[in-house]
Amino acid sequence: EDQVTQSPEALRLQEGESSSLNCSYTVSGLRGLFWYRQDPGKGPEFLFTLYSAGEEKEKERLKATLTKKESFLHITAPKPEDSATYLCAVQAGSNYQLIWGAGTKLIIKP
Amino acid sequence: DGGITQSPKYLFRKEGQNVTLSCEQNLNHDAMYWYRQDPGQGLRLIYYSQIVNDFQKGDIAEGYSVSREKKESFPLTVTSAQKNPTAFYLCASAFQDRNYGYTFGSGTRLTVV
């Protein structure tokens, strides 16, 4: 069964303390892996798409990487405004629907 | 600007009442989706539609109904058969048969009073 698992469930960091969020997946025929950011009471906002192992994408303090089994979202020197829930999803096989992880709630303390 | 609009932002439902959540997109997307999100949980798929006049049940369709009469619109009705409707509802759209991901609306928070 296709599955996406995110860890940790929650992560508390001090401002400036770099860390990584993990998204592991077991699917057949990965088409794409997607990272979204969700603020409380709002819809998810698209961050990155990764299509093949070894690919990397960057945006400000965020960098997403992809291997054949997992993706990491690296956060460098985070600021309080980076606090949000980060969602990971994959598209696989002949089905273009997204399979979602449960998310990681990131809290950055000033 | 193209986008996806959900309304209302907040909705209150009395016991035994049906309510309809609106979702409209002007992105020319083929596929549209309805998700439910409960506190601390991931997104759960309620219904989806890949073309006009056709839709499929997702993982938690019981107590919900949808229609897709126009490409731009995909309203969700929460019926009285849904026993625990209090949640945050998200609508999304995407190009069918392309791996570009989804665009989401801003959500509707439904509360039973």
GROMACS .gro file of C-alpha atoms in nm:
model
  223
    1GLU     CA    1   0.000   0.000   0.000
    2ASP     CA    2   0.128   0.347  -0.089
    3GLN     CA    3   0.220   0.540   0.222
    4VAL     CA    4   0.377   0.870   0.326
    5THR     CA    5   0.515   0.923   0.677
    6GLN     CA    6   0.640   1.253   0.816
    7SER     CA    7   0.862   1.297   1.120
    8PRO     CA    8   0.879   1.439   1.372
    9GLU     CA    9   0.514   1.527   1.443
   10ALA     CA   10   0.628   1.851   1.603
   11LEU     CA   11   0.960   2.034   1.624
   12ARG     CA   12   1.049   2.325   1.848
   13LEU     CA   13   1.360   2.524   1.761
   14GLN     CA   14   1.523   2.842   1.877
   15GLU     CA   15   1.553   3.119   1.621
   16GLY     CA   16   1.867   3.051   1.416
   17GLU     CA   17   1.883   2.681   1.506
   18SER     CA   18   1.896   2.483   1.181
   19SER     CA   19   1.727   2.144   1.146
   20SER     CA   20   1.553   1.907   0.902
   21LEU     CA   21   1.207   1.761   0.856
   22ASN     CA   22   1.168   1.413   0.710
   23CYS     CA   23   0.917   1.268   0.464
   24SER     CA   24   0.957   0.897   0.392
   25TYR     CA   25   0.749   0.721   0.130
   26THR     CA   26   0.672   0.373   0.001
   27VAL     CA   27   0.510   0.399  -0.342
   28SER     CA   28   0.545   0.236  -0.680
   29GLY     CA   29   0.655   0.463  -0.959
   30LEU     CA   30   0.710   0.804  -0.802
   31ARG     CA   31   0.591   1.085  -1.029
   32GLY     CA   32   0.659   1.371  -0.794
   33LEU     CA   33   0.701   1.471  -0.430
   34PHE     CA   34   0.548   1.795  -0.308
   35TRP     CA   35   0.612   2.013  -0.004
   36TYR     CA   36   0.350   2.255   0.123
   37ARG     CA   37   0.339   2.504   0.408
   38GLN     CA   38   0.016   2.554   0.603
   39ASP     CA   39  -0.049   2.838   0.845
   40PRO     CA   40  -0.326   2.800   1.107
   41GLY     CA   41  -0.673   2.851   0.958
   42LYS     CA   42  -0.544   2.872   0.601
   43GLY     CA   43  -0.507   2.644   0.302
   44PRO     CA   44  -0.174   2.478   0.221
   45GLU     CA   45   0.067   2.689   0.018
   46PHE     CA   46   0.288   2.522  -0.242
   47LEU     CA   47   0.663   2.525  -0.174
   48PHE     CA   48   0.847   2.271  -0.391
   49THR     CA   49   0.811   1.983  -0.633
   50LEU     CA   50   1.086   1.720  -0.666
   51TYR     CA   51   1.071   1.464  -0.945
   52SER     CA   52   1.379   1.240  -0.922
   53ALA     CA   53   1.635   1.118  -0.670
   54GLY     CA   54   1.922   1.361  -0.627
   55GLU     CA   55   1.714   1.664  -0.709
   56GLU     CA   56   1.731   1.969  -0.481
   57LYS     CA   57   1.526   2.289  -0.466
   58GLU     CA   58   1.585   2.602  -0.256
   59LYS     CA   59   1.373   2.896  -0.149
   60GLU     CA   60   1.503   3.147   0.104
   61ARG     CA   61   1.587   2.950   0.421
   62LEU     CA   62   1.434   2.625   0.292
   63LYS     CA   63   1.601   2.350   0.091
   64ALA     CA   64   1.427   2.031  -0.019
   65THR     CA   65   1.614   1.716  -0.121
   66LEU     CA   66   1.498   1.380  -0.254
   67THR     CA   67   1.630   1.022  -0.240
   68LYS     CA   68   1.465   0.701  -0.356
   69LYS     CA   69   1.304   0.652  -0.015
   70GLU     CA   70   1.265   0.992   0.147
   71SER     CA   71   1.277   1.368   0.122
   72PHE     CA   72   1.420   1.619   0.364
   73LEU     CA   73   1.317   1.978   0.415
   74HIS     CA   74   1.620   2.157   0.558
   75ILE     CA   75   1.561   2.483   0.741
   76THR     CA   76   1.867   2.704   0.781
   77ALA     CA   77   1.877   2.974   1.050
   78PRO     CA   78   1.497   2.978   1.087
   79LYS     CA   79   1.299   3.283   1.197
   80PRO     CA   80   0.971   3.291   1.395
   81GLU     CA   81   0.780   3.355   1.072
   82ASP     CA   82   0.885   3.010   0.951
   83SER     CA   83   0.656   2.861   1.215
   84ALA     CA   84   0.387   2.657   1.037
   85THR     CA   85   0.284   2.302   0.960
   86TYR     CA   86   0.479   2.152   0.672
   87LEU     CA   87   0.300   1.892   0.462
   88CYS     CA   88   0.452   1.638   0.226
   89ALA     CA   89   0.264   1.456  -0.052
   90VAL     CA   90   0.357   1.217  -0.333
   91GLN     CA   91   0.210   1.137  -0.672
   92ALA     CA   92   0.273   0.782  -0.795
   93GLY     CA   93   0.192   0.526  -1.061
   94SER     CA   94  -0.092   0.592  -1.302
   95ASN     CA   95  -0.290   0.787  -1.042
   96TYR     CA   96  -0.237   1.162  -1.034
   97GLN     CA   97  -0.395   1.198  -0.691
   98LEU     CA   98  -0.170   1.306  -0.406
   99ILE     CA   99  -0.099   1.083  -0.108
  100TRP     CA  100  -0.051   1.299   0.200
  101GLY     CA  101   0.160   1.274   0.511
  102ALA     CA  102   0.019   1.395   0.843
  103GLY     CA  103   0.252   1.695   0.858
  104THR     CA  104   0.519   1.835   1.089
  105LYS     CA  105   0.431   2.130   1.309
  106LEU     CA  106   0.734   2.359   1.329
  107ILE     CA  107   0.761   2.618   1.605
  108ILE     CA  108   1.044   2.870   1.601
  109LYS     CA  109   1.094   3.056   1.929
  110PRO     CA  110   1.251   3.402   1.926
  111ASP     CA  111  -0.548   3.677  -1.097
  112GLY     CA  112  -0.625   3.307  -1.119
  113GLY     CA  113  -0.708   3.123  -0.806
  114ILE     CA  114  -0.948   2.906  -0.610
  115THR     CA  115  -1.210   3.061  -0.382
  116GLN     CA  116  -1.392   2.896  -0.096
  117SER     CA  117  -1.689   3.046   0.081
  118PRO     CA  118  -1.795   3.107   0.344
  119LYS     CA  119  -1.486   3.123   0.564
  120TYR     CA  120  -1.690   3.028   0.872
  121LEU     CA  121  -2.015   2.830   0.877
  122PHE     CA  122  -2.236   2.722   1.163
  123ARG     CA  123  -2.473   2.429   1.131
  124LYS     CA  124  -2.759   2.329   1.353
  125GLU     CA  125  -2.829   1.966   1.428
  126GLY     CA  126  -3.018   1.797   1.144
  127GLN     CA  127  -2.942   2.071   0.893
  128ASN     CA  128  -2.778   2.039   0.552
  129VAL     CA  129  -2.521   2.302   0.458
  130THR     CA  130  -2.335   2.367   0.132
  131LEU     CA  131  -1.976   2.484   0.099
  132SER     CA  132  -1.879   2.666  -0.216
  133CYS     CA  133  -1.561   2.613  -0.420
  134GLU     CA  134  -1.488   2.805  -0.742
  135GLN     CA  135  -1.168   2.809  -0.951
  136ASN     CA  136  -1.061   3.010  -1.255
  137LEU     CA  137  -0.738   2.821  -1.320
  138ASN     CA  138  -0.889   2.607  -1.597
  139HIS     CA  139  -0.806   2.301  -1.387
  140ASP     CA  140  -0.975   1.976  -1.480
  141ALA     CA  141  -0.972   1.804  -1.142
  142MET     CA  142  -1.116   1.928  -0.814
  143TYR     CA  143  -1.096   1.780  -0.465
  144TRP     CA  144  -1.257   1.816  -0.123
  145TYR     CA  145  -1.059   1.738   0.191
  146ARG     CA  146  -1.143   1.738   0.558
  147GLN     CA  147  -0.880   1.836   0.815
  148ASP     CA  148  -0.921   1.775   1.187
  149PRO     CA  149  -0.686   1.917   1.453
  150GLY     CA  150  -0.352   1.742   1.451
  151GLN     CA  151  -0.447   1.520   1.160
  152GLY     CA  152  -0.357   1.505   0.794
  153LEU     CA  153  -0.581   1.570   0.497
  154ARG     CA  154  -0.856   1.315   0.436
  155LEU     CA  155  -1.016   1.296   0.092
  156ILE     CA  156  -1.395   1.328   0.081
  157TYR     CA  157  -1.477   1.346  -0.292
  158TYR     CA  158  -1.298   1.428  -0.614
  159SER     CA  159  -1.395   1.503  -0.972
  160GLN     CA  160  -1.178   1.469  -1.279
  161ILE     CA  161  -1.429   1.592  -1.539
  162VAL     CA  162  -1.761   1.774  -1.548
  163ASN     CA  163  -2.067   1.567  -1.448
  164ASP     CA  164  -1.851   1.296  -1.294
  165PHE     CA  165  -1.713   1.247  -0.943
  166GLN     CA  166  -1.581   0.970  -0.718
  167LYS     CA  167  -1.593   0.898  -0.347
  168GLY     CA  168  -1.280   0.941  -0.144
  169ASP     CA  169  -1.191   0.778   0.185
  170ILE     CA  170  -1.460   0.946   0.400
  171ALA     CA  171  -1.756   1.021   0.167
  172GLU     CA  172  -2.035   0.908   0.402
  173GLY     CA  173  -2.260   1.199   0.500
  174TYR     CA  174  -2.137   1.423   0.218
  175SER     CA  175  -2.253   1.490  -0.139
  176VAL     CA  176  -2.110   1.687  -0.432
  177SER     CA  177  -2.195   1.802  -0.783
  178ARG     CA  178  -1.982   1.910  -1.081
  179GLU     CA  179  -2.212   2.084  -1.326
  180LYS     CA  180  -1.946   2.332  -1.439
  181LYS     CA  181  -1.570   2.297  -1.475
  182GLU     CA  182  -1.517   2.593  -1.244
  183SER     CA  183  -1.741   2.483  -0.956
  184PHE     CA  184  -1.743   2.190  -0.713
  185PRO     CA  185  -1.981   2.252  -0.418
  186LEU     CA  186  -1.983   2.020  -0.117
  187THR     CA  187  -2.299   1.953   0.084
  188VAL     CA  188  -2.262   1.832   0.440
  189THR     CA  189  -2.580   1.642   0.514
  190SER     CA  190  -2.750   1.563   0.843
  191ALA     CA  191  -2.619   1.208   0.804
  192GLN     CA  192  -2.268   1.333   0.883
  193LYS     CA  193  -2.259   1.287   1.259
  194ASN     CA  194  -1.938   1.473   1.333
  195PRO     CA  195  -1.912   1.753   1.077
  196THR     CA  196  -1.714   2.003   1.282
  197ALA     CA  197  -1.385   2.039   1.093
  198PHE     CA  198  -1.181   2.252   0.854
  199TYR     CA  199  -1.275   2.184   0.490
  200LEU     CA  200  -1.032   2.242   0.207
  201CYS     CA  201  -1.099   2.250  -0.166
  202ALA     CA  202  -0.819   2.197  -0.418
  203SER     CA  203  -0.782   2.185  -0.794
  204ALA     CA  204  -0.523   2.056  -1.040
  205PHE     CA  205  -0.458   1.980  -1.404
  206GLN     CA  206  -0.556   1.622  -1.473
  207ASP     CA  207  -0.282   1.392  -1.598
  208ARG     CA  208  -0.002   1.630  -1.502
  209ASN     CA  209   0.227   1.603  -1.201
  210TYR     CA  210   0.213   1.969  -1.105
  211GLY     CA  211   0.047   1.930  -0.766
  212TYR     CA  212  -0.262   2.098  -0.628
  213THR     CA  213  -0.373   2.456  -0.565
  214PHE     CA  214  -0.576   2.502  -0.248
  215GLY     CA  215  -0.846   2.740  -0.139
  216SER     CA  216  -0.832   2.919   0.196
  217GLY     CA  217  -1.072   2.676   0.363
  218THR     CA  218  -1.409   2.679   0.539
  219ARG     CA  219  -1.438   2.612   0.909
  220LEU     CA  220  -1.766   2.437   0.987
  221THR     CA  221  -1.898   2.422   1.342
  222VAL     CA  222  -2.207   2.243   1.471
  223VAL     CA  223  -2.404   2.453   1.718
   0.00000   0.00000   0.00000
